[in-house]
Short mmCIF file of C-alpha atoms in Angstrom, two decimals:
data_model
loop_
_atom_site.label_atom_id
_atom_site.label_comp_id
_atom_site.label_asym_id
_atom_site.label_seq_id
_atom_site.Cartn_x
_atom_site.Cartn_y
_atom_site.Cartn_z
CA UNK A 1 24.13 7.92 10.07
CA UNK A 2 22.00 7.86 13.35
CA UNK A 3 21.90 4.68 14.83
CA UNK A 4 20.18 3.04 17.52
CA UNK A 5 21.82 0.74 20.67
CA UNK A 6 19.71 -2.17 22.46
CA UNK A 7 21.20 -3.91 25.37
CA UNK A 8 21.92 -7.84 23.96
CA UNK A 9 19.67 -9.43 26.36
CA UNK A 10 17.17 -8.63 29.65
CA UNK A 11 15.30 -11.30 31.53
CA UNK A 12 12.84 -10.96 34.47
CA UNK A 13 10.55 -13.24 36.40
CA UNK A 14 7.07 -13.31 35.32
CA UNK A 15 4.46 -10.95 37.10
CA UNK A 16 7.36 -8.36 36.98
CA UNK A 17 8.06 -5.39 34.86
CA UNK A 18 10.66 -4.91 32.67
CA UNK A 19 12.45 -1.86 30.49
CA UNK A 20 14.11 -2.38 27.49
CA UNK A 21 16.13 0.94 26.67
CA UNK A 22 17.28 2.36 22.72
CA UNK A 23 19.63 4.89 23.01
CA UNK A 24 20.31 7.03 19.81
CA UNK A 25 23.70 8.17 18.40
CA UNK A 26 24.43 10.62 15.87
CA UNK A 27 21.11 12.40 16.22
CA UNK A 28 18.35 13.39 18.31
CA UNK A 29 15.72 10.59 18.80
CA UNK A 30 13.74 13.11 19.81
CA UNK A 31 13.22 14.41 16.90
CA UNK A 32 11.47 11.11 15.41
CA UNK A 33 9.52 8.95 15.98
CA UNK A 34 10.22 5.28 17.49
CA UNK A 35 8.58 2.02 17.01
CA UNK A 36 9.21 -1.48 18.73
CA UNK A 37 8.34 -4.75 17.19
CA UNK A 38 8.06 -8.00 18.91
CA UNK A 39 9.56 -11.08 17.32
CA UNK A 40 8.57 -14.74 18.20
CA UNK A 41 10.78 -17.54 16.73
CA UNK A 42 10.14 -19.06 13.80
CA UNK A 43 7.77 -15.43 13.20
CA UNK A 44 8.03 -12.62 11.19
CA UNK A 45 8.52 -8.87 13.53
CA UNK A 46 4.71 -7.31 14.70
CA UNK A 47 4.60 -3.78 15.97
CA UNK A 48 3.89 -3.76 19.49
CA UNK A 49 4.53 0.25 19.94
CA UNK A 50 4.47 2.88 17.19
CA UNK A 51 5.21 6.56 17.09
CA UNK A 52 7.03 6.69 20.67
CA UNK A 53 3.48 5.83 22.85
CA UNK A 54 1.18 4.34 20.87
CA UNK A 55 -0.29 0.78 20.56
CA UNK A 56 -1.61 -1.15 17.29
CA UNK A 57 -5.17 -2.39 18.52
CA UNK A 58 -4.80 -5.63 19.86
CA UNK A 59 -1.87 -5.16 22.02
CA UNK A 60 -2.02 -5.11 26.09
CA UNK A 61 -1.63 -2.15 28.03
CA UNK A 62 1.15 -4.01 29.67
CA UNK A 63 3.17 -2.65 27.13
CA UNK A 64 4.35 0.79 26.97
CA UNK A 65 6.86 3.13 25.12
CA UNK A 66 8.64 6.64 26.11
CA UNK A 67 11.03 8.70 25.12
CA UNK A 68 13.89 10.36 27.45
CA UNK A 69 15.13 13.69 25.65
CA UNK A 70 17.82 13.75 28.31
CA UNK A 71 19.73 10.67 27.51
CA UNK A 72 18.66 10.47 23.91
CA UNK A 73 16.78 7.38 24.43
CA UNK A 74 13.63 5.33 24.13
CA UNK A 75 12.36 2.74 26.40
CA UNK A 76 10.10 -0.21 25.84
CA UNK A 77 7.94 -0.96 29.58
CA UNK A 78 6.53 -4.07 29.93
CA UNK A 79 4.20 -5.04 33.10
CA UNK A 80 3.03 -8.21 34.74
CA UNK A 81 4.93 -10.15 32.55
CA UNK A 82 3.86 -13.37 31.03
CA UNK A 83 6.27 -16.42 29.85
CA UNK A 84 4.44 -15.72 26.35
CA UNK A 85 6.16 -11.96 25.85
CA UNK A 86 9.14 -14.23 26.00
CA UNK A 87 11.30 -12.67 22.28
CA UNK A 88 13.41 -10.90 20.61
CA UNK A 89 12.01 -6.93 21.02
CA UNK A 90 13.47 -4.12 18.06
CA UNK A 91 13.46 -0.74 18.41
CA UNK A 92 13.24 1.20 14.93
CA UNK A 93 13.52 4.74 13.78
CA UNK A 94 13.37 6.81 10.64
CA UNK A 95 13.78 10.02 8.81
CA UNK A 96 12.46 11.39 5.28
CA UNK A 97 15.60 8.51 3.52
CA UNK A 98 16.77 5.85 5.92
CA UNK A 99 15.07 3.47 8.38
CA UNK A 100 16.80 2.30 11.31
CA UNK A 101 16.73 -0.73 13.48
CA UNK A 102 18.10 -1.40 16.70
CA UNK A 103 20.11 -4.36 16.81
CA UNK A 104 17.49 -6.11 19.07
CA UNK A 105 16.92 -7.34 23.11
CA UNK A 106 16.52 -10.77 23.33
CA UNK A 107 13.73 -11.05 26.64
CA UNK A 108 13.76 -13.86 28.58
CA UNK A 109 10.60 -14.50 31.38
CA UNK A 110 11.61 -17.25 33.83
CA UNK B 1 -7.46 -8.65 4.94
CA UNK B 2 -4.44 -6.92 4.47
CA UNK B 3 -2.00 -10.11 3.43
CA UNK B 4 1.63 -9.94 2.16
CA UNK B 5 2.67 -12.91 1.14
CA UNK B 6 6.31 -14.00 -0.05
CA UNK B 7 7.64 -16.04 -2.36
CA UNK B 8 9.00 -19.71 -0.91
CA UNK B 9 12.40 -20.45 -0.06
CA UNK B 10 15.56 -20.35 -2.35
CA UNK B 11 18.61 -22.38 -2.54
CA UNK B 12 21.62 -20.35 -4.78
CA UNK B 13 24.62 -20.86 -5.66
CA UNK B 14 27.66 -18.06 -5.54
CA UNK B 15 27.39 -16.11 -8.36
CA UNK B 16 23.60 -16.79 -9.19
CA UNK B 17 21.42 -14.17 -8.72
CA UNK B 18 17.44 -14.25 -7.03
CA UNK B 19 14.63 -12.04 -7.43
CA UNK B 20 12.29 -12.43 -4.52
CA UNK B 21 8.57 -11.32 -4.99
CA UNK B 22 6.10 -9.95 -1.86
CA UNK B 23 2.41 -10.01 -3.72
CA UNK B 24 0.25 -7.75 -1.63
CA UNK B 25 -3.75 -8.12 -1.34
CA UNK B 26 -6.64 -6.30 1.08
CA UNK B 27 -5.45 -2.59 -0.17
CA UNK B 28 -4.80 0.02 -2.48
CA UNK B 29 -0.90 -1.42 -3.46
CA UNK B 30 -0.09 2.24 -4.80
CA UNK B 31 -0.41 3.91 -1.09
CA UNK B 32 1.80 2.51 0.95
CA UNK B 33 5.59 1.66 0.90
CA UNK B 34 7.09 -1.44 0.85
CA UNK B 35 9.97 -1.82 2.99
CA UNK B 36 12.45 -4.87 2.76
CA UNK B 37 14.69 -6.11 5.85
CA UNK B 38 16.93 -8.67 6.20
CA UNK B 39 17.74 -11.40 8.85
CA UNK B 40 21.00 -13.04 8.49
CA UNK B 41 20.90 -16.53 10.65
CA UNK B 42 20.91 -15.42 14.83
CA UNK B 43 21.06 -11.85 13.80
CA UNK B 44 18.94 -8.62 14.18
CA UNK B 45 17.03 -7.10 11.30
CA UNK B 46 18.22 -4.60 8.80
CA UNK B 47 16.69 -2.32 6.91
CA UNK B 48 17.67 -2.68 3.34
CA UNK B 49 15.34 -0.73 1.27
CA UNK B 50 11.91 0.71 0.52
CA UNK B 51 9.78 1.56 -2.60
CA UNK B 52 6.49 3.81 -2.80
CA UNK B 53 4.60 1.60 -5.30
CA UNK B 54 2.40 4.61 -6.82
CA UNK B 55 5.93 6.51 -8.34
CA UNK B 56 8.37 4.14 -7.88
CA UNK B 57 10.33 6.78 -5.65
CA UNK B 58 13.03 4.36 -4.10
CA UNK B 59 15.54 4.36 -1.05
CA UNK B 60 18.29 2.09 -0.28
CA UNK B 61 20.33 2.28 2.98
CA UNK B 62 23.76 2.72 2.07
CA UNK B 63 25.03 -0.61 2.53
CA UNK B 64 22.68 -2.29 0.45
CA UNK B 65 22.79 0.38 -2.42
CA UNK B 66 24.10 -1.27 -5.89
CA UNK B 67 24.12 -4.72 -4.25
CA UNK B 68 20.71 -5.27 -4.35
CA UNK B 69 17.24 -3.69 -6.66
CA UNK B 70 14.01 -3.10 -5.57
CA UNK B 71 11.07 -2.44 -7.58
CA UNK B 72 7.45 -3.38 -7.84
CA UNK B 73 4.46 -3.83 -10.66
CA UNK B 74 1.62 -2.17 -9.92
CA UNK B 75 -0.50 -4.48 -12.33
CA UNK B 76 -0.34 -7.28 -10.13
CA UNK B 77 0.36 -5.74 -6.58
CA UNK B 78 4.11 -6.65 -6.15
CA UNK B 79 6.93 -5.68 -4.91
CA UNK B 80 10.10 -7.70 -5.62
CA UNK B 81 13.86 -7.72 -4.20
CA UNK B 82 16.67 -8.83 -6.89
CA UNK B 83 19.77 -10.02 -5.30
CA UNK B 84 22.55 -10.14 -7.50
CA UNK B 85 26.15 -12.25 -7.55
CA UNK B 86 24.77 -13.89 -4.24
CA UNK B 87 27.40 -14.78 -1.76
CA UNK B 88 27.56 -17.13 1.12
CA UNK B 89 26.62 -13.87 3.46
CA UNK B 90 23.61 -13.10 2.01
CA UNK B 91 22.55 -16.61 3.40
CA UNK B 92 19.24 -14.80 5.32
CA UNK B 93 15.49 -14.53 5.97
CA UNK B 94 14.32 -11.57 3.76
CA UNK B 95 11.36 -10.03 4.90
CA UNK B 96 8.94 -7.33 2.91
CA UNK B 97 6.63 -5.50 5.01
CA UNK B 98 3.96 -2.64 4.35
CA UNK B 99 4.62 0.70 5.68
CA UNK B 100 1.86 2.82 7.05
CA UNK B 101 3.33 6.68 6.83
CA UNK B 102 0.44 8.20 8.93
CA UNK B 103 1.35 6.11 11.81
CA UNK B 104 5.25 5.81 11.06
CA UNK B 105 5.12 1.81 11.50
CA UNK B 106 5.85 -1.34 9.28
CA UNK B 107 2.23 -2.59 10.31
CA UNK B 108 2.04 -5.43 7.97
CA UNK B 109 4.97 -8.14 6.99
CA UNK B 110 5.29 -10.85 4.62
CA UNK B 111 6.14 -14.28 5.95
CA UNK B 112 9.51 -14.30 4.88
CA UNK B 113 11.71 -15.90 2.58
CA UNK B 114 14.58 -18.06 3.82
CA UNK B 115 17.49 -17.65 1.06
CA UNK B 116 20.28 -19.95 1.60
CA UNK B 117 23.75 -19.47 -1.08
CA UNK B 118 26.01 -22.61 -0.97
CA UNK B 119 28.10 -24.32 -3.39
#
């Protein structure tokens, strides 16, 4: 079954940028689409990237997806970091029967 | 206003068994999927399941398949999870969440529903 691999935990300083990688195993991640979800304590998961590149309306241009063919992998970017993007960040995957989570990055800002 | 909203939180016993219920309200409940994850305590989410309400057409990721059922009543816009023979390990947060197959995300998500299964 494909699969996708977060690192545990990142942390940065705030005004800085950060990437949180996905790397895919048993399949091309290529060849579907990714999605990352942001998720605050206490707060259900909200989509902060869909479809490799995209953002939902109402989410900063400080964050950013890609995809590297190369290393199989997808990246989550985000800029000038506030203490308030401080969470847990999923990547997430699927094909035509199965949907896929990474196991999650925990961010920290300080 | 697109709202999913989840039945409150459940304390079980081994053995018993839970349906959990994800009422949807703000669209057409027949054109979207419902997906269902689960959060065990300090863990990542999993993707258990997901159910197109307007045929029923179900999948189950493997590991959930025959340990749990998923269906939905399109009379009064709900999807539901059934747990069955809970154990200790499906202590969790369950979560439904609407997804939106033109734009390949879970765009929507219920509130959640904390389970917890202790003697």
């Amino acid at each position: 079954n494909f699969m996708l691999t977060q690192p545990h935990s990142v942390s940065e300083s705030p005004g800085k940028t950060v990437i949180i990688s996905c790397t895919g195993s048993n399949g091309s991640i290529a060849s579907k689409f990714v999605q990352w979800y942001q998720q605050r304590p206490g707060s259900a998961p909200t989509a902060v990237v869909y479809q490799d590149n995209q953002r939902p309306s109402g989410v900063p241009d400080r964050f950013s997806g890609s995809i590297d063919s190369s290393s199989n992998s997808a990246s989550l970017t985000i800029s000038a970091l506030k203490t308030e993007d401080e969470a847990d960040y999923y990547c997430q995957s699927h094909d035509s029967n199965n949907w896929v989570f990474g196991g999650g990055t925990k961010l920290t800002v300080l | 206003e697109v709202q999913l909203v989840q039945s409150g939180a459940e304390v079980k016993k081994p053995g018993e068994s839970l349906k959990i219920s994800c009422r949807v309200s703000g669209y057409f409940f027949t054109n979207y999927w419902i997906g269902w994850m689960r959060q065990m305590p300090g863990k990542g989410l999993e993707w258990m399941g997901i159910i197109y309400p307007g045929d029923s057409d179900i999948k189950y990721d493997p590991s959930f398949q025959g340990q749990v059922t998923i269906s939905a009543d399109k009379s009064i816009n709900t999807a539901y999870l059934q747990l069955n023979s809970l154990r200790a390990s499906d202590t969790a947060i369950y979560y439904c969440a609407r997804f939106w197959q033109h734009l390949d995300h879970f765009d929507y998500w219920g509130q959640g529903t904390r389970v917890t299964v202790s003697s």
